[in-house]
Amino acid sequence: MNVAEILDGKHVCVCCGSGGVGKTTTSAAIALGMAARGAKVAVVTIDPANRLANALGLEQLGNEPRRVDPARLATGSLSVEGELWAMMLDPKRTFDELIDRIAPDPGRAEEIKANRVYRELSTAVSGSQELTAIAKLYELDQEHEFDVLVLDTPPSRNALEFLDAPNRINSFLEGRALKAFMKPTGFGFRTLGRGALPLLGGLRKITGLDLITDLTVFFGLLGDMTNDFSQRAAQVEQLLRAETTAFVLVTSAARESVDEAIWFSERLASDGLPFAGVIVNRVHHDLLGDREPHELSAALARTLAPSLAGRVADNFRDYHVLATRDDMNLSRLATQLDARRLLLVPQLDDDVHDIEGLARVHRYLFASQAERERLIEDLVA
Ligand SMILES: Nc1ncnc2c1ncn2[C@@H]1O[C@H](COP(=O)(O)OP(=O)(O)OP(=O)(O)O)[C@@H](O)[C@H]1O
Ligand SMILES: [Mg+2]
């Protein structure tokens, strides 16, 4: 299988994974590949490396997708029939826009946005980046005509955090118990029972704030809006559960990542979310091929100065160790998951920071089985 087959008939592709595994890179490469195949695609990236952002033409700020200039796309080795649109998520702005949309009037929206608790909530509370990413996805789905939406997800400790984030925020906003005793009673907070204190302590931890009055005002301002939040959350959940949505996990071939991939697929299944496949990125393929390490040292010594030959041979050996490790972990992954849904992208010799780099990653993602084998052979040769 390849990404084109996995995304056949899909409208939304969410790329999850732990920090630094290549979510942003693969999201952009998937979007590029789908655009090359004629689709009108938008990719929502989160904090791409500067050079990648430049390559996609994202240096101007803006919280809406912009079409990547076809002239830029032409710098890659891929001809693009469709349209590639890209945006860099601005979580704060997305949160503000969400408030603008659900506030009953502009005055209330402004008051909320000026509130200190809101300012913390929209930037510092863990999960707010994930929440805004999903909110943006929903908005693009509702308001624009894209064939395919690809969502990169924020750097997090592990892939499951993305799935938990919206709930965390929702339960914070819904905190009915909290609201009940936050209601201004005329007696002020002196009337709070001891029982409320641990709860406030918890909240203090969440927001890093100690401002009970701001909280009261905040929940007062939110008023009935929390119902709209919940309603919206339900609609968003529908989008994430839709048959036309595909969750793709991006991982490395290291042991912990492989464990995480297995948990992730199990969690998606138990949450009823559509699991589409796993991209195993930066796989080390054994560059020694059938050669024994000592044969390599001998061959290198014939052409290189001894000290250099030694260092190169060491390098190959280290790589060989990594490749053997990756191979073992991948076999384990393949027995736990549907092996056809594993898509391997090798460790490339350079960072991926331009359209050509994306085109290279894309080649592995969209290759047929036979093509992939040929590409790997080329790599090893
Ligand atoms: N197959 C690859 N070969 C070589 N380098 C790669 C490959 N894939 C990604 N990289 C590089 O690895 C780094 C991390 O990639 P990327 O930013 O896409 O990861 P991420 O999962 O989005 O990270 P974060 O969790 O911080 O958002 C980048 O410098 C990227 O160029
Ligand atoms: Mg990233």
Short mmCIF file of C-alpha atoms and ligand atoms in Angstrom, two decimals:
data_model
loop_
_atom_site.label_atom_id
_atom_site.label_comp_id
_atom_site.label_asym_id
_atom_site.label_seq_id
_atom_site.Cartn_x
_atom_site.Cartn_y
_atom_site.Cartn_z
CA MET A 1 0.00 0.00 0.00
CA ASN A 2 1.01 3.61 -0.33
CA VAL A 3 -0.36 6.95 0.81
CA ALA A 4 -2.46 7.42 -2.33
CA GLU A 5 -4.24 4.13 -1.64
CA ILE A 6 -4.57 4.81 2.08
CA LEU A 7 -6.12 8.21 1.37
CA ASP A 8 -8.34 7.04 -1.45
CA GLY A 9 -11.78 8.52 -0.80
CA LYS A 10 -10.52 10.40 2.27
CA HIS A 11 -11.00 14.07 2.88
CA VAL A 12 -9.02 14.62 6.07
CA CYS A 13 -5.62 13.24 7.02
CA VAL A 14 -4.36 13.83 10.58
CA CYS A 15 -0.66 13.11 11.15
CA CYS A 16 0.06 12.32 14.80
CA GLY A 17 3.25 11.23 16.50
CA SER A 18 5.71 12.06 19.23
CA GLY A 19 8.11 15.00 19.15
CA GLY A 20 10.62 15.26 16.33
CA VAL A 21 9.71 12.12 14.39
CA GLY A 22 8.83 13.94 11.19
CA LYS A 23 5.16 14.92 11.46
CA THR A 24 5.60 18.29 9.82
CA THR A 25 7.80 16.87 7.08
CA THR A 26 5.50 13.98 6.23
CA SER A 27 2.35 16.14 6.40
CA ALA A 28 3.86 18.48 3.85
CA ALA A 29 5.09 15.59 1.69
CA ILE A 30 1.65 13.92 1.77
CA ALA A 31 -0.01 17.20 0.81
CA LEU A 32 2.48 17.72 -2.02
CA GLY A 33 1.87 14.19 -3.28
CA MET A 34 -1.90 14.53 -3.27
CA ALA A 35 -1.62 17.88 -5.07
CA ALA A 36 0.70 16.28 -7.63
CA ARG A 37 -2.11 13.81 -8.29
CA GLY A 38 -4.51 16.60 -9.14
CA ALA A 39 -6.22 17.36 -5.84
CA LYS A 40 -6.76 20.76 -4.28
CA VAL A 41 -5.00 20.24 -0.97
CA ALA A 42 -4.45 22.35 2.14
CA VAL A 43 -1.82 21.47 4.71
CA VAL A 44 -2.00 23.04 8.16
CA THR A 45 1.54 22.94 9.51
CA ILE A 46 2.60 23.70 13.05
CA ASP A 47 5.83 25.48 13.53
CA PRO A 48 7.78 24.16 10.55
CA ALA A 49 11.51 24.75 10.45
CA ASN A 50 12.26 28.12 8.96
CA ARG A 51 13.58 26.84 5.68
CA LEU A 52 10.64 24.56 5.14
CA ALA A 53 8.28 27.44 5.94
CA ASN A 54 10.13 29.54 3.40
CA ALA A 55 9.97 26.79 0.83
CA LEU A 56 6.21 26.71 1.25
CA GLY A 57 6.02 30.48 1.12
CA LEU A 58 4.80 30.79 4.68
CA GLU A 59 7.01 33.64 5.76
CA GLN A 60 4.13 36.06 5.77
CA LEU A 61 1.96 35.73 8.80
CA GLY A 62 -1.62 34.86 8.30
CA ASN A 63 -3.96 32.38 9.75
CA GLU A 64 -5.50 31.23 6.51
CA PRO A 65 -4.05 28.86 3.94
CA ARG A 66 -2.27 30.42 1.00
CA ARG A 67 -1.64 28.81 -2.31
CA VAL A 68 1.98 27.71 -2.70
CA ASP A 69 3.30 29.44 -5.76
CA PRO A 70 3.40 26.92 -8.66
CA ALA A 71 6.79 28.39 -9.60
CA ARG A 72 8.14 27.26 -6.21
CA LEU A 73 6.63 23.82 -6.66
CA ALA A 74 8.33 23.57 -10.01
CA THR A 75 11.70 23.67 -8.22
CA GLY A 76 11.03 20.09 -7.09
CA SER A 77 11.27 17.06 -9.35
CA LEU A 78 7.53 16.56 -9.21
CA SER A 79 5.00 18.00 -11.59
CA VAL A 80 1.98 19.21 -9.70
CA GLU A 81 -1.35 18.96 -11.48
CA GLY A 82 -3.50 20.19 -8.62
CA GLU A 83 -3.15 22.96 -6.05
CA LEU A 84 -1.13 22.98 -2.87
CA TRP A 85 -2.23 25.40 -0.17
CA ALA A 86 -0.36 25.74 3.09
CA MET A 87 -0.67 27.60 6.35
CA MET A 88 1.20 27.80 9.59
CA LEU A 89 -1.16 27.53 12.53
CA ASP A 90 -1.26 30.51 14.84
CA PRO A 91 -2.85 28.96 17.96
CA LYS A 92 -3.54 32.25 19.73
CA ARG A 93 -5.25 33.74 16.73
CA THR A 94 -7.26 30.62 16.06
CA PHE A 95 -8.47 30.64 19.65
CA ASP A 96 -9.42 34.33 19.34
CA GLU A 97 -11.31 33.64 16.14
CA LEU A 98 -13.15 30.83 17.84
CA ILE A 99 -14.27 33.25 20.57
CA ASP A 100 -15.30 35.82 17.95
CA ARG A 101 -17.39 33.19 16.25
CA ILE A 102 -19.26 31.90 19.26
CA ALA A 103 -19.57 35.07 21.36
CA PRO A 104 -23.08 36.52 21.27
CA ASP A 105 -21.74 39.98 20.39
CA PRO A 106 -18.41 41.64 19.56
CA GLY A 107 -18.34 43.47 22.90
CA ARG A 108 -18.44 40.23 24.85
CA ALA A 109 -15.80 38.72 22.57
CA GLU A 110 -13.46 41.64 23.30
CA GLU A 111 -14.04 41.39 27.05
CA ILE A 112 -13.25 37.70 27.04
CA LYS A 113 -10.11 38.17 24.98
CA ALA A 114 -8.88 40.85 27.38
CA ASN A 115 -9.41 38.62 30.41
CA ARG A 116 -6.25 37.27 32.00
CA VAL A 117 -7.57 33.78 32.49
CA TYR A 118 -8.50 33.63 28.84
CA ARG A 119 -5.06 34.83 27.82
CA GLU A 120 -3.48 32.03 29.83
CA LEU A 121 -5.99 29.50 28.66
CA SER A 122 -5.47 30.28 25.01
CA THR A 123 -1.71 29.97 25.12
CA ALA A 124 -0.39 28.21 28.18
CA VAL A 125 -2.84 25.49 29.08
CA SER A 126 -1.59 22.19 27.81
CA GLY A 127 -3.78 21.04 25.01
CA SER A 128 -4.65 24.48 23.67
CA GLN A 129 -2.42 24.00 20.61
CA GLU A 130 -4.05 20.69 19.85
CA LEU A 131 -7.47 22.18 20.35
CA THR A 132 -6.79 25.06 17.99
CA ALA A 133 -5.34 22.71 15.38
CA ILE A 134 -8.57 20.74 15.38
CA ALA A 135 -10.66 23.91 15.43
CA LYS A 136 -8.81 25.12 12.35
CA LEU A 137 -9.31 21.82 10.61
CA TYR A 138 -13.02 22.03 11.27
CA GLU A 139 -13.20 25.58 10.01
CA LEU A 140 -11.36 24.75 6.79
CA ASP A 141 -13.69 21.82 6.30
CA GLN A 142 -16.75 24.04 6.76
CA GLU A 143 -15.67 27.13 4.92
CA HIS A 144 -13.43 26.09 2.06
CA GLU A 145 -13.59 23.77 -0.86
CA PHE A 146 -10.54 21.57 -0.51
CA ASP A 147 -10.47 18.00 -1.74
CA VAL A 148 -7.99 17.01 0.94
CA LEU A 149 -7.01 18.59 4.27
CA VAL A 150 -3.77 17.46 5.88
CA LEU A 151 -3.22 18.34 9.53
CA ASP A 152 0.20 18.36 11.12
CA THR A 153 -0.03 18.15 14.93
CA PRO A 154 1.89 20.02 17.65
CA PRO A 155 5.08 18.66 19.17
CA SER A 156 4.05 16.57 22.14
CA ARG A 157 5.54 13.93 24.34
CA ASN A 158 3.54 11.21 22.70
CA ALA A 159 0.94 10.74 20.02
CA LEU A 160 -1.89 10.07 22.44
CA GLU A 161 -1.67 13.56 23.85
CA PHE A 162 -3.26 14.87 20.71
CA LEU A 163 -6.29 12.66 21.24
CA ASP A 164 -6.63 13.67 24.88
CA ALA A 165 -6.21 17.42 24.45
CA PRO A 166 -9.71 18.47 23.39
CA ASN A 167 -11.21 16.63 26.32
CA ARG A 168 -8.88 18.31 28.73
CA ILE A 169 -9.89 21.76 27.56
CA ASN A 170 -13.53 20.84 27.38
CA SER A 171 -13.65 19.51 30.87
CA PHE A 172 -11.92 22.66 32.00
CA LEU A 173 -14.48 24.85 30.28
CA GLU A 174 -17.34 22.66 31.29
CA GLY A 175 -16.09 22.45 34.88
CA ARG A 176 -19.63 22.68 36.15
CA ALA A 177 -18.63 22.16 39.74
CA LEU A 178 -16.19 24.97 39.41
CA LYS A 179 -18.72 27.28 37.88
CA ALA A 180 -21.27 26.46 40.54
CA PHE A 181 -19.10 27.73 43.33
CA MET A 182 -17.63 30.50 41.25
CA LYS A 183 -21.05 32.08 40.88
CA PRO A 184 -20.91 35.45 42.53
CA THR A 185 -23.15 34.99 45.52
CA GLY A 186 -22.73 38.34 47.11
CA PHE A 187 -20.77 36.72 49.89
CA GLY A 188 -17.60 36.54 47.90
CA PHE A 189 -15.24 33.65 48.12
CA ARG A 190 -15.07 33.69 51.87
CA THR A 191 -18.06 31.41 51.74
CA LEU A 192 -16.12 28.73 49.92
CA GLY A 193 -15.92 25.54 51.86
CA ARG A 194 -12.65 23.87 52.53
CA GLY A 195 -13.59 21.28 49.96
CA ALA A 196 -13.13 23.78 47.17
CA LEU A 197 -9.55 24.54 48.00
CA PRO A 198 -7.89 21.52 46.43
CA LEU A 199 -9.85 22.19 43.27
CA LEU A 200 -8.63 25.74 43.13
CA GLY A 201 -5.14 24.50 43.77
CA GLY A 202 -5.52 22.22 40.75
CA LEU A 203 -6.72 25.07 38.65
CA ARG A 204 -3.84 27.20 39.79
CA LYS A 205 -1.58 24.49 38.53
CA ILE A 206 -3.29 24.37 35.18
CA THR A 207 -3.21 28.04 34.50
CA GLY A 208 -0.21 29.12 36.48
CA LEU A 209 -2.47 31.84 37.86
CA ASP A 210 -3.73 32.62 41.29
CA LEU A 211 -6.47 34.96 40.33
CA ILE A 212 -9.75 33.91 41.67
CA THR A 213 -11.47 37.09 40.68
CA ASP A 214 -10.32 36.83 37.09
CA LEU A 215 -11.68 33.33 37.01
CA THR A 216 -15.05 34.42 38.27
CA VAL A 217 -15.22 37.15 35.68
CA PHE A 218 -14.06 34.73 33.01
CA PHE A 219 -16.72 32.15 33.69
CA GLY A 220 -19.26 34.91 34.06
CA LEU A 221 -18.33 36.21 30.63
CA LEU A 222 -18.39 32.79 29.11
CA GLY A 223 -21.88 32.28 30.46
CA ASP A 224 -23.82 30.10 28.08
CA MET A 225 -21.00 30.02 25.61
CA THR A 226 -19.64 26.87 27.20
CA ASN A 227 -22.66 25.12 25.72
CA ASP A 228 -21.61 26.34 22.30
CA PHE A 229 -18.13 25.06 22.99
CA SER A 230 -19.53 21.66 23.78
CA GLN A 231 -21.75 21.69 20.74
CA ARG A 232 -18.84 22.62 18.55
CA ALA A 233 -16.71 19.97 20.15
CA ALA A 234 -19.36 17.42 19.23
CA GLN A 235 -19.34 18.55 15.60
CA VAL A 236 -15.57 18.41 15.49
CA GLU A 237 -15.65 14.96 16.95
CA GLN A 238 -18.00 13.92 14.18
CA LEU A 239 -15.50 15.16 11.63
CA LEU A 240 -12.68 13.22 13.29
CA ARG A 241 -14.76 10.05 13.40
CA ALA A 242 -15.98 10.32 9.82
CA GLU A 243 -15.19 7.53 7.40
CA THR A 244 -13.56 10.10 5.19
CA THR A 245 -11.00 10.91 7.88
CA ALA A 246 -7.69 9.09 8.19
CA PHE A 247 -5.39 9.11 11.20
CA VAL A 248 -1.82 8.45 10.24
CA LEU A 249 0.79 7.83 12.88
CA VAL A 250 4.31 9.02 12.21
CA THR A 251 7.01 7.24 14.15
CA SER A 252 10.62 6.20 14.09
CA ALA A 253 11.78 2.58 14.16
CA ALA A 254 13.19 2.87 17.69
CA ARG A 255 11.75 0.48 20.23
CA GLU A 256 9.76 3.04 22.30
CA SER A 257 8.29 4.55 19.15
CA VAL A 258 7.20 1.16 17.96
CA ASP A 259 5.52 0.49 21.31
CA GLU A 260 3.81 3.82 21.01
CA ALA A 261 2.61 3.01 17.50
CA ILE A 262 0.99 -0.15 18.80
CA TRP A 263 -0.72 1.69 21.69
CA PHE A 264 -1.82 4.40 19.35
CA SER A 265 -3.55 2.04 16.95
CA GLU A 266 -5.23 0.28 19.87
CA ARG A 267 -6.39 3.55 21.32
CA LEU A 268 -7.81 4.70 17.97
CA ALA A 269 -9.69 1.43 17.68
CA SER A 270 -11.13 1.73 21.18
CA ASP A 271 -12.09 5.37 20.58
CA GLY A 272 -13.70 4.47 17.27
CA LEU A 273 -11.38 6.75 15.32
CA PRO A 274 -10.33 5.79 11.79
CA PHE A 275 -6.79 4.44 11.80
CA ALA A 276 -5.22 4.52 8.34
CA GLY A 277 -1.61 3.53 8.73
CA VAL A 278 1.82 4.11 10.22
CA ILE A 279 4.63 6.00 8.56
CA VAL A 280 7.91 4.75 9.93
CA ASN A 281 10.26 7.60 9.20
CA ARG A 282 14.05 7.78 9.19
CA VAL A 283 14.48 4.03 8.90
CA HIS A 284 18.09 2.89 8.68
CA HIS A 285 18.51 0.43 5.86
CA ASP A 286 21.54 -1.73 6.03
CA LEU A 287 23.99 -0.09 3.67
CA LEU A 288 26.35 -3.03 3.96
CA GLY A 289 24.03 -5.16 1.88
CA ASP A 290 25.35 -8.70 1.85
CA ARG A 291 28.89 -7.61 2.73
CA GLU A 292 30.42 -8.50 6.07
CA PRO A 293 31.79 -5.52 8.03
CA HIS A 294 35.39 -6.75 7.76
CA GLU A 295 35.12 -7.05 3.96
CA LEU A 296 34.10 -3.44 3.89
CA SER A 297 37.11 -2.31 5.94
CA ALA A 298 39.40 -4.15 3.56
CA ALA A 299 37.72 -2.62 0.51
CA LEU A 300 37.88 0.88 2.00
CA ALA A 301 41.54 0.48 2.93
CA ARG A 302 42.33 -0.09 -0.72
CA THR A 303 41.01 3.31 -1.76
CA LEU A 304 41.26 5.56 1.32
CA ALA A 305 44.02 6.62 3.66
CA PRO A 306 44.11 4.19 6.63
CA SER A 307 42.80 6.63 9.26
CA LEU A 308 39.95 7.76 7.05
CA ALA A 309 39.15 4.21 5.97
CA GLY A 310 38.93 3.26 9.65
CA ARG A 311 36.53 6.08 10.43
CA VAL A 312 34.30 5.36 7.44
CA ALA A 313 34.22 1.67 8.33
CA ASP A 314 33.23 2.57 11.93
CA ASN A 315 30.45 4.71 10.56
CA PHE A 316 29.15 1.88 8.43
CA ARG A 317 29.30 -0.46 11.38
CA ASP A 318 27.32 1.94 13.60
CA TYR A 319 24.80 2.26 10.85
CA HIS A 320 24.68 -1.50 10.54
CA VAL A 321 23.83 -1.75 14.24
CA LEU A 322 21.03 0.81 13.86
CA ALA A 323 19.74 -0.96 10.78
CA THR A 324 19.66 -4.32 12.56
CA ARG A 325 17.82 -2.74 15.48
CA ASP A 326 15.30 -1.02 13.18
CA ASP A 327 14.73 -4.26 11.35
CA MET A 328 13.93 -6.14 14.54
CA ASN A 329 11.52 -3.46 15.78
CA LEU A 330 9.83 -3.27 12.41
CA SER A 331 9.21 -7.01 12.39
CA ARG A 332 7.55 -6.68 15.76
CA LEU A 333 5.42 -3.80 14.51
CA ALA A 334 4.45 -5.77 11.42
CA THR A 335 3.17 -8.68 13.50
CA GLN A 336 1.08 -6.35 15.70
CA LEU A 337 -0.45 -4.23 12.97
CA ASP A 338 -1.61 -4.87 9.46
CA ALA A 339 1.83 -4.96 7.81
CA ARG A 340 0.44 -3.51 4.60
CA ARG A 341 -0.27 -0.32 6.47
CA LEU A 342 3.36 0.28 7.37
CA LEU A 343 5.01 2.82 5.11
CA LEU A 344 8.76 3.10 5.44
CA VAL A 345 10.73 6.26 4.70
CA PRO A 346 14.51 5.94 5.00
CA GLN A 347 16.84 8.19 6.89
CA LEU A 348 17.89 10.60 4.14
CA ASP A 349 21.37 11.98 4.00
CA ASP A 350 20.12 15.51 4.47
CA ASP A 351 17.44 17.41 6.38
CA VAL A 352 14.19 17.99 4.54
CA HIS A 353 13.91 21.71 4.11
CA ASP A 354 12.77 22.46 0.59
CA ILE A 355 10.36 21.33 -2.10
CA GLU A 356 12.91 18.91 -3.53
CA GLY A 357 13.40 17.35 -0.08
CA LEU A 358 9.63 16.96 0.25
CA ALA A 359 9.53 15.41 -3.22
CA ARG A 360 12.11 12.86 -2.07
CA VAL A 361 10.11 11.91 1.03
CA HIS A 362 6.98 11.84 -1.10
CA ARG A 363 8.57 9.29 -3.46
CA TYR A 364 8.74 6.70 -0.69
CA LEU A 365 5.29 7.48 0.62
CA PHE A 366 3.59 7.18 -2.74
CA ALA A 367 5.68 4.39 -4.26
CA SER A 368 4.19 1.04 -5.13
CA GLN A 369 5.74 -1.95 -3.40
CA ALA A 370 7.96 -2.70 -6.40
CA GLU A 371 9.05 0.91 -6.76
CA ARG A 372 9.87 1.12 -3.08
CA GLU A 373 12.09 -1.91 -3.28
CA ARG A 374 13.87 -0.37 -6.24
CA LEU A 375 14.34 2.91 -4.39
CA ILE A 376 15.82 1.10 -1.37
CA GLU A 377 18.13 -0.88 -3.63
CA ASP A 378 19.34 2.38 -5.16
CA LEU A 379 19.93 3.72 -1.67
CA VAL A 380 21.97 0.70 -0.64
CA ALA A 381 23.95 0.59 -3.87
N1 LIG B 1 13.44 10.90 6.37
C1 LIG B 1 14.21 11.87 6.87
N2 LIG B 1 15.55 11.89 6.65
C2 LIG B 1 16.31 12.86 7.16
N3 LIG B 1 15.85 13.89 7.88
C3 LIG B 1 14.53 13.94 8.14
C4 LIG B 1 13.63 12.93 7.65
N4 LIG B 1 12.38 13.26 8.07
C5 LIG B 1 12.48 14.39 8.79
N5 LIG B 1 13.77 14.80 8.84
C6 LIG B 1 14.29 15.97 9.59
O1 LIG B 1 14.03 15.73 10.96
C7 LIG B 1 13.73 16.94 11.64
C8 LIG B 1 12.41 16.81 12.37
O2 LIG B 1 11.37 16.68 11.42
P1 LIG B 1 9.96 17.39 11.62
O3 LIG B 1 10.13 18.80 11.99
O4 LIG B 1 9.12 17.07 10.45
O5 LIG B 1 9.47 16.56 12.89
P2 LIG B 1 8.17 16.84 13.78
O6 LIG B 1 7.64 15.51 14.20
O7 LIG B 1 7.24 17.73 13.07
O8 LIG B 1 8.83 17.58 15.02
P3 LIG B 1 8.03 18.40 16.18
O9 LIG B 1 7.45 17.34 17.08
O10 LIG B 1 9.11 19.20 16.83
O11 LIG B 1 6.99 19.21 15.51
C9 LIG B 1 13.75 18.02 10.59
O12 LIG B 1 14.99 18.67 10.63
C10 LIG B 1 13.58 17.26 9.27
O13 LIG B 1 14.20 17.93 8.19
MG MG B 2 6.44 19.59 13.66
#
